[in-house]
Coordinates of C-alpha atoms in Angstrom, one line a residue:
M408 CA 40.5 17.9 -19.6
G409 CA 38.4 15.0 -18.7
R410 CA 35.1 14.4 -20.8
E411 CA 32.0 16.2 -21.8
I412 CA 28.9 16.0 -20.3
K413 CA 26.0 17.9 -22.2
F414 CA 23.0 19.5 -20.4
S415 CA 19.6 19.4 -21.0
L416 CA 17.0 21.8 -19.7
V417 CA 14.1 20.4 -19.1
Y418 CA 11.5 23.4 -19.5
R419 CA 8.0 21.4 -20.0
D420 CA 8.5 18.9 -17.1
M421 CA 9.7 22.0 -14.7
W422 CA 6.4 23.5 -15.3
Q423 CA 4.2 19.7 -15.2
S424 CA 6.6 18.6 -12.2
S425 CA 5.1 22.1 -10.3
G426 CA 1.6 22.5 -11.6
K427 CA -1.1 22.4 -13.8
Y428 CA -0.5 24.5 -17.2
Q429 CA 2.0 25.8 -18.9
P430 CA 3.7 28.8 -20.4
R431 CA 2.0 30.9 -23.0
V432 CA 3.5 31.2 -26.4
D433 CA 4.2 35.2 -26.0
Q434 CA 5.7 34.0 -22.4
L435 CA 7.7 30.6 -23.7
T436 CA 9.0 33.6 -27.0
Q437 CA 10.1 35.7 -24.5
I438 CA 12.5 33.2 -22.9
A439 CA 14.1 31.5 -25.4
P440 CA 16.8 33.9 -26.7
V441 CA 17.6 34.1 -23.1
I442 CA 17.9 30.1 -22.5
I443 CA 20.0 30.3 -25.6
D444 CA 22.2 33.2 -24.2
M445 CA 23.1 31.1 -21.4
G446 CA 25.1 29.2 -23.0
C447 CA 25.0 26.2 -21.5
F448 CA 22.1 24.4 -23.0
A449 CA 22.5 21.5 -25.4
R450 CA 19.2 20.3 -25.7
V451 CA 15.7 21.9 -24.3
E452 CA 13.0 20.2 -23.6
T453 CA 10.3 21.9 -25.3
N454 CA 6.7 20.5 -25.4
G455 CA 4.6 16.2 -25.2
G456 CA 3.2 15.1 -22.4
A457 CA 0.4 17.3 -20.9
F458 CA 1.5 20.6 -22.6
E459 CA -0.6 20.2 -26.7
Q460 CA -2.9 19.5 -24.0
V461 CA -3.3 22.2 -21.6
N462 CA -3.3 24.8 -23.7
L463 CA -5.8 22.7 -25.4
L464 CA -7.2 23.7 -22.1
Y465 CA -6.5 26.5 -21.5
G466 CA -8.6 28.2 -24.7
E467 CA -4.7 28.6 -26.5
N468 CA -3.7 26.6 -29.6
P469 CA -0.6 24.3 -28.8
N470 CA 0.4 24.3 -32.5
K471 CA 1.2 28.1 -33.1
S472 CA 3.0 27.3 -29.2
V473 CA 5.2 24.6 -30.1
R474 CA 6.3 25.8 -33.8
E475 CA 7.1 29.2 -32.6
W476 CA 8.3 27.7 -28.9
T477 CA 11.2 25.3 -31.0
A478 CA 12.3 28.0 -33.2
P479 CA 14.0 29.8 -31.7
F480 CA 16.8 27.0 -30.9
N481 CA 16.0 25.6 -34.3
K482 CA 17.8 28.4 -35.7
V483 CA 21.5 28.2 -33.0
G484 CA 21.5 24.4 -33.5
I485 CA 20.3 24.0 -30.1
Q486 CA 18.1 20.4 -29.7
T487 CA 14.7 20.1 -29.2
H488 CA 12.3 17.2 -27.9
M489 CA 9.1 16.1 -26.5
L490 CA 8.4 13.6 -23.8
E491 CA 6.2 10.3 -25.6
R492 CA 3.8 7.9 -24.1
G493 CA 4.6 4.8 -26.6
L494 CA 1.6 3.5 -26.4
N495 CA -0.2 5.7 -24.8
A496 CA 1.4 9.1 -27.7
L497 CA 0.1 13.0 -25.4
R498 CA -2.3 11.4 -23.4
M499 CA -3.5 8.6 -20.1
Y500 CA -5.1 5.9 -22.8
P501 CA -4.3 4.3 -25.8
V502 CA -3.7 5.8 -29.3
P503 CA -4.5 4.7 -32.8
K504 CA -1.7 3.4 -34.3
D505 CA -2.3 5.8 -37.8
V506 CA -2.6 8.6 -35.2
R507 CA 0.2 7.7 -33.6
Q508 CA 2.1 7.9 -37.0
L509 CA 0.6 11.7 -37.6
M510 CA 1.7 12.5 -34.8
F511 CA 5.6 12.5 -35.0
K512 CA 5.5 14.2 -38.5
V513 CA 3.1 16.8 -37.0
K514 CA 6.2 17.2 -34.2
H515 CA 8.9 16.9 -36.6
A516 CA 7.5 19.3 -38.7
Q517 CA 6.5 22.1 -36.4
G518 CA 10.5 21.7 -35.1
T519 CA 10.7 18.7 -32.9
N520 CA 14.1 17.5 -33.2
I521 CA 13.6 14.4 -30.6
S522 CA 11.1 12.3 -29.6
R523 CA 11.6 11.1 -26.1
S524 CA 9.0 7.7 -25.8
F525 CA 8.7 6.0 -23.3
D526 CA 5.8 3.1 -21.6
G527 CA 5.0 2.7 -18.1
L528 CA 5.5 -1.4 -17.6
N529 CA 8.9 -1.3 -19.9
D530 CA 7.0 -3.3 -22.7
P531 CA 8.8 -3.1 -25.6
R532 CA 6.3 -3.9 -27.9
N533 CA 4.1 -0.7 -27.2
L534 CA 7.9 1.4 -28.6
E535 CA 8.5 -0.7 -31.8
L536 CA 5.7 1.4 -33.2
S537 CA 7.0 4.7 -31.5
V538 CA 11.2 4.1 -32.8
K539 CA 9.9 2.9 -36.2
Y540 CA 7.3 6.8 -36.4
A541 CA 10.0 9.0 -35.6
K542 CA 12.8 7.7 -37.8
E543 CA 10.4 7.8 -40.9
A544 CA 9.9 11.1 -39.9
G545 CA 13.5 12.4 -39.3
M546 CA 13.3 12.3 -35.6
I547 CA 16.0 11.1 -33.5
S548 CA 14.4 8.3 -31.3
Q549 CA 15.0 8.4 -28.2
T550 CA 13.1 5.6 -25.9
A551 CA 13.3 5.5 -22.2
L552 CA 14.1 3.3 -19.3
C553 CA 11.3 3.7 -16.7
I554 CA 13.2 3.3 -13.1
T555 CA 12.5 2.0 -10.1
H556 CA 13.8 0.3 -7.4
S557 CA 12.3 -3.8 -6.7
P558 CA 14.0 -6.7 -6.5
I559 CA 13.1 -7.4 -9.8
H560 CA 14.2 -4.5 -11.3
T561 CA 18.1 -5.3 -11.9
V562 CA 20.4 -4.5 -14.7
D563 CA 20.3 -7.5 -16.4
Y564 CA 16.5 -6.3 -16.2
Y565 CA 17.2 -2.8 -18.2
V566 CA 20.0 -4.2 -20.5
N567 CA 17.1 -6.6 -21.9
F568 CA 14.8 -4.0 -22.4
A569 CA 17.4 -1.6 -24.4
D570 CA 18.8 -4.3 -26.0
K571 CA 15.4 -4.8 -27.6
L572 CA 14.7 -0.9 -28.0
I573 CA 17.9 -0.8 -29.9
D574 CA 17.5 -3.5 -32.2
F575 CA 13.7 -1.4 -33.5
G576 CA 16.4 0.9 -34.2
A577 CA 16.6 3.4 -31.4
D578 CA 19.5 6.3 -31.1
E579 CA 19.5 6.7 -28.2
L580 CA 18.9 5.9 -24.9
C581 CA 16.9 7.6 -21.3
L582 CA 17.7 6.6 -18.1
K583 CA 13.6 8.0 -16.7
D584 CA 14.2 8.4 -12.7
M585 CA 10.4 9.8 -12.7
A586 CA 10.0 9.5 -8.8
G587 CA 13.9 9.8 -8.4
V588 CA 14.0 6.8 -6.0
G589 CA 16.7 5.3 -8.4
R590 CA 19.5 4.5 -6.2
P591 CA 22.8 6.5 -6.9
A592 CA 25.2 3.5 -7.4
F593 CA 22.6 1.0 -8.8
L594 CA 22.3 3.8 -11.9
G595 CA 25.7 4.1 -12.5
K596 CA 26.8 0.1 -12.6
L597 CA 23.1 0.2 -15.4
V598 CA 25.0 3.0 -17.2
K599 CA 28.0 1.2 -17.1
A600 CA 26.9 -2.2 -18.5
L601 CA 24.5 -0.6 -21.3
K602 CA 27.9 1.9 -22.7
D603 CA 29.6 -2.5 -22.0
R604 CA 27.3 -3.1 -24.4
H605 CA 25.7 -0.9 -26.9
P606 CA 29.6 1.9 -26.8
N607 CA 28.1 4.4 -29.6
V608 CA 24.7 5.0 -27.9
P609 CA 24.3 8.4 -26.5
I610 CA 23.0 8.3 -22.7
E611 CA 20.9 10.9 -21.2
Y612 CA 20.0 10.3 -17.2
H613 CA 16.6 12.1 -16.2
G614 CA 16.0 12.3 -12.1
H615 CA 13.7 14.2 -10.5
T616 CA 14.7 15.2 -7.1
G617 CA 12.5 14.3 -4.9
P618 CA 13.9 11.6 -3.0
G619 CA 16.7 13.4 -2.4
F620 CA 19.0 11.1 -4.9
S621 CA 19.3 12.8 -8.4
V622 CA 22.1 15.7 -7.2
A623 CA 24.0 12.2 -5.9
S624 CA 22.9 9.6 -9.1
M625 CA 24.3 12.3 -11.5
L626 CA 27.6 12.3 -10.7
E627 CA 27.9 8.3 -10.1
V628 CA 25.7 8.5 -13.9
A629 CA 28.9 11.1 -15.4
R630 CA 31.1 8.8 -13.8
A631 CA 29.5 5.7 -15.6
G632 CA 29.0 6.8 -18.9
A633 CA 26.3 8.9 -19.1
D634 CA 26.3 11.5 -22.2
Y635 CA 23.8 14.4 -21.1
L636 CA 21.9 15.1 -18.3
D637 CA 18.7 16.9 -17.6
T638 CA 18.4 20.2 -15.3
A639 CA 16.1 22.9 -14.5
I640 CA 16.7 26.7 -13.1
E641 CA 14.9 28.2 -10.6
P642 CA 12.1 29.5 -9.0
M643 CA 11.2 25.7 -10.0
A644 CA 14.6 24.2 -9.6
W645 CA 14.8 21.5 -6.5
G646 CA 11.2 19.8 -5.0
M647 CA 9.6 17.8 -6.2
V648 CA 11.4 18.9 -9.7
H649 CA 15.2 18.6 -11.0
P650 CA 18.0 19.3 -9.4
D651 CA 19.6 23.4 -10.8
V652 CA 21.8 23.5 -13.4
I653 CA 24.5 25.5 -10.8
T654 CA 24.5 22.9 -8.9
I655 CA 24.9 20.2 -11.6
Q656 CA 27.8 22.3 -13.4
A657 CA 29.2 23.2 -10.4
M658 CA 29.7 19.4 -8.5
L659 CA 30.9 18.4 -12.9
K660 CA 33.3 20.4 -13.1
D661 CA 35.1 19.8 -9.7
A662 CA 35.1 15.8 -10.4
G663 CA 36.8 16.9 -13.7
F664 CA 34.6 16.6 -16.7
S665 CA 34.5 19.2 -19.4
V666 CA 31.1 21.5 -19.4
P667 CA 29.8 24.2 -20.5
D668 CA 30.1 27.7 -18.9
I669 CA 27.2 29.2 -17.5
N670 CA 26.5 33.1 -18.0
M671 CA 25.1 34.1 -14.8
S672 CA 23.3 37.3 -16.1
A673 CA 21.4 35.2 -19.2
Y674 CA 20.3 33.2 -16.4
M675 CA 19.4 35.6 -13.7
E676 CA 17.3 37.0 -16.4
A677 CA 16.0 33.4 -16.9
R678 CA 14.8 33.0 -13.5
A679 CA 13.1 36.5 -13.3
L680 CA 10.9 35.6 -15.8
T681 CA 9.8 32.2 -14.8
Q682 CA 8.9 34.4 -11.7
S683 CA 7.0 36.5 -14.6
F684 CA 5.3 34.0 -16.1
I685 CA 4.0 31.6 -12.5
D686 CA 3.1 35.9 -10.9
D687 CA 1.4 36.3 -14.1
F688 CA -1.3 33.3 -13.8
L689 CA 0.8 30.3 -13.7
G690 CA 1.4 30.4 -9.7
Y691 CA -2.5 29.9 -9.1
W692 CA -2.2 26.3 -9.9
I693 CA 1.1 25.9 -8.4
D694 CA 1.0 23.8 -4.7
P695 CA 3.3 25.1 -2.7
S696 CA 4.1 21.4 -1.2
N697 CA 5.8 20.7 -4.9
K698 CA 8.6 22.9 -3.9
I699 CA 9.5 20.5 -0.9
M700 CA 11.5 17.1 -1.4
N701 CA 9.7 14.3 0.8
S702 CA 12.2 11.3 2.3
L703 CA 8.9 9.9 2.6
L704 CA 8.7 8.9 -1.4
V705 CA 12.1 6.5 -0.7
G706 CA 9.6 3.6 0.7
C707 CA 6.5 4.4 -2.1
G708 CA 8.4 5.7 -4.9
L709 CA 5.4 7.7 -6.0
P710 CA 6.7 10.0 -8.7
G711 CA 6.6 14.0 -7.0
G712 CA 4.6 14.6 -10.1
M713 CA 1.6 13.7 -9.3
M714 CA 1.4 14.8 -5.4
G715 CA -0.7 17.7 -6.7
S716 CA -3.4 15.7 -7.7
M717 CA -2.8 13.0 -5.5
M718 CA -3.3 15.6 -2.4
A719 CA -6.2 17.3 -4.2
D720 CA -7.4 13.1 -4.2
L721 CA -7.2 12.6 -0.2
R722 CA -9.2 16.2 0.7
N723 CA -11.8 14.8 -1.2
M724 CA -11.7 11.7 -0.2
H725 CA -10.7 12.2 3.6
P726 CA -14.2 12.6 5.3
A727 CA -15.8 10.2 3.3
I728 CA -13.2 8.5 5.0
N729 CA -13.5 9.8 8.2
M730 CA -17.3 8.9 8.3
A731 CA -16.6 5.3 7.7
L732 CA -14.2 5.4 11.2
R733 CA -16.9 6.8 12.6
N734 CA -19.9 4.4 11.8
N735 CA -17.4 1.9 12.4
G736 CA -16.1 3.1 16.1
K737 CA -13.3 3.4 14.4
A738 CA -10.9 6.5 15.7
E739 CA -10.5 9.4 13.1
V740 CA -7.3 10.2 11.0
T741 CA -5.8 13.5 9.8
L742 CA -4.5 14.6 6.4
N743 CA -1.5 14.2 7.5
D744 CA -2.0 10.0 8.6
L745 CA -3.6 9.6 5.5
V746 CA -0.6 10.3 3.2
V747 CA 1.5 8.3 5.3
Q748 CA -1.6 5.5 5.5
L749 CA -1.6 5.8 1.3
F750 CA 2.4 5.3 0.9
D751 CA 2.7 2.9 3.1
E752 CA -0.5 0.9 1.2
V753 CA 1.2 2.0 -2.3
E754 CA 4.5 0.2 -0.5
Y755 CA 2.3 -2.5 0.0
I756 CA 0.2 -3.6 -2.9
W757 CA 2.6 -2.3 -5.5
P758 CA 4.4 -6.2 -5.5
K759 CA 1.3 -7.5 -5.6
L760 CA 0.3 -5.6 -8.9
G761 CA 4.0 -6.9 -10.9
Y762 CA 5.5 -4.5 -9.9
P763 CA 4.7 -1.6 -12.5
P764 CA 7.0 0.8 -12.2
L765 CA 5.1 4.5 -10.5
V766 CA 5.0 6.2 -14.3
T767 CA 2.0 7.6 -15.9
P768 CA -0.3 6.4 -16.3
F769 CA 0.8 3.2 -13.4
S770 CA 1.7 5.7 -10.7
Q771 CA -2.0 6.7 -10.9
Y772 CA -3.4 3.4 -11.7
T773 CA -1.4 1.5 -8.3
K774 CA -2.3 5.5 -6.1
N775 CA -6.1 5.0 -7.3
I776 CA -6.1 1.6 -6.1
A777 CA -4.3 2.0 -2.3
L778 CA -6.7 4.8 -1.9
M779 CA -9.5 2.5 -2.0
N780 CA -8.8 -0.4 -0.1
I781 CA -7.9 2.3 2.5
F782 CA -11.9 3.7 2.1
S783 CA -12.8 -0.4 2.1
M784 CA -11.2 -1.2 4.8
A785 CA -12.7 1.6 6.9
Q786 CA -15.7 0.7 6.2
G787 CA -14.7 -2.4 7.1
Q788 CA -14.4 -4.4 3.6
P789 CA -11.1 -6.2 2.3
R790 CA -8.6 -4.7 0.3
F791 CA -9.6 -4.9 -3.6
S792 CA -13.3 -4.6 -3.3
N793 CA -13.4 -1.0 -5.4
I794 CA -10.6 -1.5 -8.0
D795 CA -10.9 0.6 -10.5
K796 CA -11.7 -0.1 -15.0
D797 CA -8.8 1.7 -16.0
S798 CA -6.9 0.1 -13.1
W799 CA -8.4 -3.5 -14.1
N800 CA -7.3 -3.2 -17.7
M801 CA -3.4 -1.9 -16.4
I802 CA -3.7 -5.4 -14.1
L803 CA -5.2 -7.7 -17.4
G804 CA -2.2 -6.6 -19.2
K805 CA -4.4 -4.7 -21.7
T806 CA -1.7 -2.1 -21.6
G807 CA 1.5 -4.5 -21.7
T808 CA 3.8 -7.0 -20.1
L809 CA 3.8 -5.7 -16.4
P810 CA 7.0 -7.1 -15.3
G811 CA 6.4 -9.2 -12.2
K812 CA 3.9 -12.0 -10.9
L813 CA 0.6 -10.8 -10.0
D814 CA -0.2 -11.4 -6.6
E815 CA -2.8 -15.1 -6.4
E816 CA -4.7 -13.1 -4.7
I817 CA -5.5 -10.8 -7.6
V818 CA -5.4 -13.3 -9.8
E819 CA -8.2 -15.3 -8.1
L820 CA -10.3 -12.3 -7.3
A821 CA -10.1 -11.7 -11.0
K822 CA -11.3 -15.0 -11.9
S823 CA -14.2 -14.6 -9.9
K824 CA -14.9 -11.5 -11.9
G825 CA -15.3 -13.7 -14.4
L826 CA -12.4 -10.9 -16.2
E827 CA -10.4 -12.8 -18.8
F828 CA -6.6 -11.8 -18.8
Y829 CA -5.1 -10.2 -22.3
T830 CA -1.7 -11.7 -24.5
G831 CA -2.1 -10.1 -27.4
N832 CA -0.3 -6.9 -28.6
P833 CA -1.9 -3.9 -26.8
Q834 CA -1.6 -1.7 -30.3
D835 CA -4.0 -4.7 -32.0
E836 CA -6.7 -3.6 -29.8
Y837 CA -7.3 0.4 -31.2
P838 CA -8.9 0.3 -34.7
D839 CA -7.1 3.2 -36.5
A840 CA -9.1 6.7 -36.7
L841 CA -7.9 9.6 -38.5
D842 CA -10.5 8.4 -41.2
T843 CA -13.5 9.8 -38.7
Y844 CA -11.5 12.6 -37.7
R845 CA -11.4 13.9 -41.0
E846 CA -15.4 13.2 -41.8
E847 CA -15.5 15.2 -38.3
M848 CA -13.2 18.5 -39.4
D849 CA -15.3 18.5 -43.2
K850 CA -18.9 18.1 -41.7
N851 CA -17.6 21.8 -39.3
G852 CA -15.4 22.8 -42.0
W853 CA -12.3 22.8 -40.0
D854 CA -9.4 23.6 -41.6
Y855 CA -6.4 20.6 -41.2
G856 CA -4.3 23.0 -40.5
Q857 CA -0.4 23.1 -41.9
D858 CA 1.1 19.9 -41.9
D859 CA -2.2 18.2 -41.3
E860 CA -1.6 19.6 -37.1
E861 CA -5.2 20.6 -36.4
L862 CA -6.6 17.1 -38.1
F863 CA -3.6 15.9 -35.1
E864 CA -4.8 18.0 -32.7
L865 CA -8.7 16.7 -32.7
A866 CA -7.5 12.9 -32.5
M867 CA -5.2 13.6 -30.1
H868 CA -7.2 15.8 -27.3
D869 CA -10.3 15.2 -29.4
R870 CA -12.4 16.6 -25.9
Q871 CA -10.6 19.1 -25.5
Y872 CA -9.8 20.6 -29.0
R873 CA -14.0 20.8 -29.5
D874 CA -14.3 22.9 -26.2
Y875 CA -11.4 24.5 -27.7
K876 CA -12.8 25.4 -31.0
S877 CA -16.1 26.2 -29.5
G878 CA -14.4 28.9 -27.5
L879 CA -16.1 27.3 -24.1
A880 CA -12.0 26.0 -23.0
K881 CA -11.2 29.8 -22.9
E882 CA -13.9 31.0 -21.2
R883 CA -14.2 27.9 -18.5
F884 CA -10.4 28.8 -18.4
N885 CA -11.0 32.3 -17.3
A886 CA -13.6 31.5 -15.4
D887 CA -11.9 29.1 -13.3
L888 CA -9.1 32.3 -12.8
E889 CA -11.2 34.0 -11.9
K890 CA -12.0 32.0 -8.5
E891 CA -8.0 31.2 -8.5
K892 CA -7.6 35.2 -8.2
E893 CA -10.2 35.3 -5.6
K894 CA -9.3 32.7 -3.3
A895 CA -5.8 34.0 -3.4
G896 CA -7.1 37.1 -2.6
A897 CA -5.6 38.2 -5.4
P898 CA -3.7 40.4 -7.1
I899 CA -1.1 39.7 -5.5
I900 CA 1.6 42.9 -6.1
V901 CA 5.1 42.6 -4.4
T902 CA 6.0 45.6 -3.6
R903 CA 9.9 45.7 -1.7
Q904 CA 8.9 48.1 1.1
V905 CA 10.9 50.0 3.6
V906 CA 10.9 47.9 6.6
E907 CA 10.3 50.6 8.8
V908 CA 7.8 52.3 6.9
P909 CA 5.3 48.6 7.1
A910 CA 1.7 49.0 4.8
F911 CA 0.0 48.9 7.9
D912 CA -1.1 51.5 10.5
A913 CA 1.2 50.1 14.2
E914 CA -0.7 52.8 16.2
A915 CA -4.0 51.5 15.1
I916 CA -2.9 48.0 16.1
A917 CA -1.1 48.8 19.4
A918 CA -4.3 50.8 20.3
K919 CA -6.7 48.0 20.2
F920 CA -4.6 45.4 21.1
P921 CA -1.6 47.8 23.8
D922 CA -0.3 43.9 24.8
A923 CA 0.6 42.6 21.5
K924 CA 3.8 41.0 20.3
P925 CA 4.4 41.3 17.0
I926 CA 5.6 38.1 14.7
Q927 CA 8.9 39.6 13.1
A928 CA 10.9 37.8 9.9
T929 CA 13.7 36.3 10.9
V930 CA 15.4 37.0 7.1
T931 CA 14.9 38.0 4.1
G932 CA 12.5 35.6 2.2
Q933 CA 9.3 34.3 0.8
V934 CA 6.5 33.5 3.8
I935 CA 4.9 29.9 3.8
W936 CA 2.5 30.1 6.1
Q937 CA 1.9 25.7 6.4
I938 CA 4.6 23.6 4.9
D939 CA 2.1 20.4 4.9
V940 CA 1.2 18.5 2.7
D941 CA -2.0 17.3 3.0
D942 CA -3.3 20.8 2.1
V943 CA -3.1 24.5 0.6
S944 CA -1.1 26.5 2.5
T945 CA -3.1 29.7 4.1
A946 CA -1.6 32.0 7.0
P947 CA -4.0 31.1 10.1
V948 CA -7.0 32.4 11.3
I949 CA -7.1 35.5 13.6
G950 CA -7.8 33.7 16.8
T951 CA -5.6 30.8 16.6
Q952 CA -4.2 30.1 20.3
V953 CA -0.1 29.2 19.9
K954 CA 2.2 28.6 22.3
E955 CA 5.9 30.5 23.0
G956 CA 7.7 28.6 20.9
D957 CA 5.6 26.7 18.4
V958 CA 6.4 27.1 15.0
I959 CA 4.1 29.5 13.0
C960 CA 6.0 30.3 10.1
F961 CA 8.0 29.5 7.9
I962 CA 10.5 31.6 5.5
Q963 CA 12.1 30.5 1.9
T964 CA 15.1 31.7 1.2
Y965 CA 17.8 30.9 -1.1
Y966 CA 19.6 28.5 0.9
G967 CA 16.7 27.0 2.6
I968 CA 13.8 27.5 5.0
E969 CA 14.2 29.3 8.3
E970 CA 11.3 28.7 10.9
V971 CA 9.6 31.4 12.5
K972 CA 8.7 31.1 16.4
A973 CA 6.2 32.8 18.2
L974 CA 7.9 34.8 21.3
A975 CA 5.2 34.8 23.6
S976 CA 2.0 32.8 23.9
G977 CA -1.8 33.8 23.4
K978 CA -4.1 34.6 20.3
I979 CA -3.3 35.6 16.6
V980 CA -5.2 38.9 16.1
Q981 CA -4.0 40.2 13.0
I982 CA -1.8 38.9 10.2
E983 CA -0.2 41.3 8.4
T984 CA 1.8 39.3 5.3
K985 CA -0.3 36.6 2.9
Q986 CA 0.9 33.4 1.7
G987 CA 4.2 33.7 -0.6
A988 CA 4.7 37.4 0.0
K989 CA 8.2 38.7 -0.3
V990 CA 9.1 40.0 3.4
Q991 CA 12.7 41.4 4.7
K992 CA 14.1 40.4 7.4
N993 CA 12.5 42.1 10.7
Q994 CA 9.8 43.0 9.4
V995 CA 7.1 42.2 10.8
L996 CA 4.5 39.4 9.9
A997 CA 1.8 39.0 12.5
Y998 CA 1.1 40.1 16.2
V999 CA -0.3 37.4 18.9
N1000 CA -1.8 39.6 21.8

């Protein structure tokens, strides 16, 4: 038997990389025993990242959710882990020391065993307290190396960074390949170098599938000595998320490693339950494009998890950019053109900004600068005319030291604006704050909660917590949900009809459009009317002109995507299936007259 490789199910990140929200506590406790029954996971990622925040956003208590979700895994000895952002902890901006310290105490008390801590700039100073506080609280401290691909992010760079983290007392290392752009051979060399230097330190690899490298990367890091691999399950694996555990287990087993068996009955149940959560409400905030891998991400290095917000920004800016282009006598651009422009602009400015690893929040800052550059140039202004405050804080060193050297153009721009570069420890700029939040809770008569967990939530996400306590968050979420349902024509109830008995009046259509030709499903699967990174997929408008051979829609099958083409030219006169509908082979999807 070969060397043992263990698997972690990153159930939290599966959702966060696909859409906005996380499952409710009743859904999580429903699927927990099924995940356990799968028998192949040594670890499960349960919380952290945006988990706590999005629970507050839809009006639920994240503390109740974390405690009840982790309990079944704790009972059977499956380790649970969370993700935290070092200086930023569980939010997008810096957190005072005393709040960070309380976070680890609370999370350990709630049943979280491992803290995966990362800093978006790979600045060890921002992780020193994470290691210290995690270990003081009784947690396993796993520190992450944010993986990216650049001339300065070499094996030596990462080994030196890891040395500092181990010196702090970190128990484990994680290769956090958040955009999946780490090249497989490089990652293998890095793991070998880390194991040569620190043979007794466990290494876990976390790689998103967006650009397509991750399966090969997992084989390389396993051969080099990695101990744990992060995986997902369908229907949320692949795309911008993570590889499915079935594929990784089969690959490693064939390569001679010792890997656990998968209880496929439980796997299929977990898959069905996850789909039911999507159908319940979570799917209304999942962009179908997140299910698609995209090799354009190789060049720009942006993480798949931010594609949804990026596309929303592009859709909002698209009209303004085209107006600026028109006003300057330039040709307008389509949203597809704009996507490519943004990717190219990120690739261009990234070295100038000192190669910040493109992970939260620095991926957002870099994207923001790139998008504003495109807008500025459309207006006839130079690049870097509009840089937001948070991006300037990154540039000026207020959130940590950039890995590379800033371009002289950026340095001179800062000087021309009278801005000063910061060289101190970023944590020093954020004084303790718990006493202020205690006063607020006392004034409102709010209970601090078990192990001060309610105090922690207020201190970490004060605005969202206040909205949760007032009921405004629940009210706002329910209103948003109704809007999303209305937009989608919900409730969408999928019934597996017999193909020969259609759910529409075929005779009426034939009478109205005697020359109409049906467009039929070529395979069984899920209808996707568009695959486009620039907008939400919808069915075409009635009256749309098509030509014979045009791709009308796509069908997602278990093995890939099949095109459905028009068999005749004309205009679409009837649509019979909604976006995302499950269809059988030969089922009529639409009519062309």
